[in-house]
Coordinates of C-alpha atoms and ligand atoms in Angstrom, one line a residue:
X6 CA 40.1 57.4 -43.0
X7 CA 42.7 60.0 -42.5
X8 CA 42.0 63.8 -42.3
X9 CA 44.2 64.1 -45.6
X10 CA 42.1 61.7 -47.1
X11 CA 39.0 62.7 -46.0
X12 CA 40.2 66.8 -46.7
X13 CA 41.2 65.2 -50.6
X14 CA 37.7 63.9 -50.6
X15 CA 36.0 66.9 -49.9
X16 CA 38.1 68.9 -52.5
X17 CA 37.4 66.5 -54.9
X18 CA 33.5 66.5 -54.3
X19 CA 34.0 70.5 -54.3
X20 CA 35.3 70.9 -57.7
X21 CA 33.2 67.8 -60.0
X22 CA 29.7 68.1 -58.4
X23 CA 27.4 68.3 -55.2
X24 CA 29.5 69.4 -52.0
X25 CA 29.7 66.5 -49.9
X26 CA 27.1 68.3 -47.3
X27 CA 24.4 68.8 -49.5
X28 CA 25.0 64.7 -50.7
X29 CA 24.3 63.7 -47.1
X30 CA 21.2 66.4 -46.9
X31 CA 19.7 64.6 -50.0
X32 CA 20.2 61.6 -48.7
X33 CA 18.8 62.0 -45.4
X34 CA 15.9 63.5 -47.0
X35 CA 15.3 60.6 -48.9
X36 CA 15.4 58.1 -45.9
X37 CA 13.2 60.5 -44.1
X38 CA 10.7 60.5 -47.4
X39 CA 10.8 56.7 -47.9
X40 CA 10.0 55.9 -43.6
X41 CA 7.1 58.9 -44.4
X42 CA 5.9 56.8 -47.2
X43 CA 5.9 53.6 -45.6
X44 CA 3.9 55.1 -43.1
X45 CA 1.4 56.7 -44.9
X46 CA 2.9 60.0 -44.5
X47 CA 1.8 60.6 -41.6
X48 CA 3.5 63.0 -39.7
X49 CA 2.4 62.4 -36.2
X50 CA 3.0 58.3 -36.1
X51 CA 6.5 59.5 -37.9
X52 CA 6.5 61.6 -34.0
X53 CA 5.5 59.3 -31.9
X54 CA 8.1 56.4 -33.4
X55 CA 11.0 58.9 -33.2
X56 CA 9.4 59.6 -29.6
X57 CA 9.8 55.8 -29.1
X58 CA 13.1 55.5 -30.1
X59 CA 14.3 58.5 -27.8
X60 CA 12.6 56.1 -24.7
X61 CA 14.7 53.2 -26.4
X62 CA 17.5 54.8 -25.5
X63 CA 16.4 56.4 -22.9
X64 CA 15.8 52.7 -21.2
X65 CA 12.0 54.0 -20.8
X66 CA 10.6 52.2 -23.3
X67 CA 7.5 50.2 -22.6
X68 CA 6.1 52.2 -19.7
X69 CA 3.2 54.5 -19.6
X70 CA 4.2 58.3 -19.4
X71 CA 1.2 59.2 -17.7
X72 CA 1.0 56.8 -15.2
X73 CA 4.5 55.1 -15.2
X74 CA 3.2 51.9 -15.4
X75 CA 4.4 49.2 -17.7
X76 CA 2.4 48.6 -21.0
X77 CA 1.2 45.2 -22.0
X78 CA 2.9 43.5 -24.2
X79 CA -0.3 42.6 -26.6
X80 CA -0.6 46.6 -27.0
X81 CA 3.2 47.0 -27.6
X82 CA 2.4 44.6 -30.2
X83 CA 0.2 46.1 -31.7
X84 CA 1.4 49.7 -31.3
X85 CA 4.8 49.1 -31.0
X86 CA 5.4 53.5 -30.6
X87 CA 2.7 53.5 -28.1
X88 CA 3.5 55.8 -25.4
X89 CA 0.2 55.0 -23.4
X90 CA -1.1 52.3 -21.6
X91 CA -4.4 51.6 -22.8
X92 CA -6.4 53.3 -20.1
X93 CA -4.3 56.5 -20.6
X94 CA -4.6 56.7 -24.1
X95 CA -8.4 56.5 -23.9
X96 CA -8.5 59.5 -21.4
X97 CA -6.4 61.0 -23.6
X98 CA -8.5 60.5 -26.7
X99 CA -11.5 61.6 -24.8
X100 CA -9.5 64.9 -23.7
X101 CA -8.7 65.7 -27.3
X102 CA -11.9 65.1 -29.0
X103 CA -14.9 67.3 -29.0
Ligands
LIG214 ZN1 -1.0 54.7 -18.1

Protein backbone atom coordinates (compact mmCIF):
# COMPACT_ATOMS: atom_id res chain seq x y z
CA UNK A 1 0.00 0.00 0.00
CA UNK A 2 1.08 3.44 -0.68
CA UNK A 3 1.19 6.26 1.86
CA UNK A 4 -1.50 8.08 -0.36
CA UNK A 5 -3.47 5.18 -0.11
CA UNK A 6 -3.11 4.32 3.22
CA UNK A 7 -3.38 8.45 4.23
CA UNK A 8 -7.04 8.21 1.84
CA UNK A 9 -7.80 5.29 4.06
CA UNK A 10 -7.47 6.85 7.17
CA UNK A 11 -9.46 9.99 5.99
CA UNK A 12 -12.06 7.88 4.96
CA UNK A 13 -12.33 5.82 8.31
CA UNK A 14 -12.12 9.56 9.93
CA UNK A 15 -15.11 11.01 8.50
CA UNK A 16 -17.86 7.59 8.20
CA UNK A 17 -17.09 5.81 11.53
CA UNK A 18 -14.46 4.41 14.15
CA UNK A 19 -10.86 6.02 13.58
CA UNK A 20 -8.80 3.34 12.19
CA UNK A 21 -6.82 3.23 15.81
CA UNK A 22 -9.59 2.57 17.96
CA UNK A 23 -10.72 -0.51 15.08
CA UNK A 24 -7.33 -2.17 15.77
CA UNK A 25 -7.81 -1.40 19.84
CA UNK A 26 -11.20 -3.33 19.53
CA UNK A 27 -9.84 -5.86 17.81
CA UNK A 28 -6.94 -6.57 19.76
CA UNK A 29 -9.07 -6.60 22.73
CA UNK A 30 -11.16 -9.15 21.33
CA UNK A 31 -8.28 -11.62 20.44
CA UNK A 32 -6.89 -10.93 23.88
CA UNK A 33 -10.71 -11.72 25.43
CA UNK A 34 -11.27 -14.84 23.19
CA UNK A 35 -7.27 -16.44 24.22
CA UNK A 36 -8.59 -15.34 28.04
CA UNK A 37 -11.65 -17.28 27.46
CA UNK A 38 -10.15 -20.29 26.07
CA UNK A 39 -8.07 -20.38 29.00
CA UNK A 40 -10.35 -20.00 31.54
CA UNK A 41 -9.53 -16.46 32.13
CA UNK A 42 -6.94 -16.91 33.84
CA UNK A 43 -4.72 -14.27 33.98
CA UNK A 44 -1.58 -15.82 35.27
CA UNK A 45 -1.38 -19.03 32.65
CA UNK A 46 -2.36 -15.95 30.00
CA UNK A 47 1.48 -14.66 31.85
CA UNK A 48 3.23 -17.42 31.76
CA UNK A 49 2.30 -18.43 27.86
CA UNK A 50 3.20 -14.80 26.77
CA UNK A 51 6.42 -15.49 29.11
CA UNK A 52 6.87 -18.63 26.90
CA UNK A 53 6.62 -17.01 23.83
CA UNK A 54 9.15 -14.20 24.75
CA UNK A 55 11.77 -17.51 25.49
CA UNK A 56 10.56 -18.65 21.95
CA UNK A 57 12.03 -16.03 20.54
CA UNK A 58 14.42 -15.55 22.79
CA UNK A 59 15.87 -19.21 21.67
CA UNK A 60 15.44 -20.08 25.60
CA UNK A 61 12.61 -22.02 25.34
CA UNK A 62 12.55 -25.44 27.01
CA UNK A 63 15.11 -24.76 29.70
CA UNK A 64 14.65 -24.31 33.37
CA UNK A 65 15.19 -20.55 34.60
CA UNK A 66 16.12 -21.58 37.88
CA UNK A 67 18.55 -24.08 37.21
CA UNK A 68 19.27 -23.69 33.41
CA UNK A 69 18.73 -27.10 32.83
CA UNK A 70 16.71 -28.48 29.93
CA UNK A 71 12.99 -29.56 30.70
CA UNK A 72 11.66 -32.91 29.81
CA UNK A 73 9.86 -33.27 27.10
CA UNK A 74 6.83 -35.25 28.83
CA UNK A 75 6.48 -31.97 31.12
CA UNK A 76 6.66 -29.66 28.05
CA UNK A 77 3.90 -31.78 27.01
CA UNK A 78 2.06 -31.43 29.36
CA UNK A 79 2.72 -27.72 30.31
CA UNK A 80 3.75 -26.55 27.20
CA UNK A 81 4.39 -22.62 29.10
CA UNK A 82 6.23 -24.33 31.80
CA UNK A 83 9.05 -22.26 32.85
CA UNK A 84 10.34 -24.85 35.48
CA UNK A 85 11.66 -28.11 35.50
CA UNK A 86 9.78 -30.20 37.59
CA UNK A 87 12.04 -30.13 40.72
CA UNK A 88 12.11 -26.28 40.49
CA UNK A 89 8.59 -25.79 40.29
CA UNK A 90 7.99 -27.95 43.39
CA UNK A 91 10.42 -25.72 45.47
CA UNK A 92 8.77 -23.09 44.13
CA UNK A 93 5.34 -24.18 45.02
CA UNK A 94 6.51 -25.07 48.44
CA UNK A 95 8.11 -21.32 48.73
CA UNK A 96 4.75 -19.80 47.82
CA UNK A 97 2.42 -21.67 49.92
CA UNK A 98 1.82 -21.36 53.57
ZN1 LIG B 1 15.22 -26.46 37.27
Amino acid sequence: MTQMENDTLKAHSRTTSIPTDMEELASDNADQELTASLLGNDKDTLDQIEAAIQRIEDGSYGRCEQCGEQIPETRLDAIPYAAECERCASQQEKGHRP
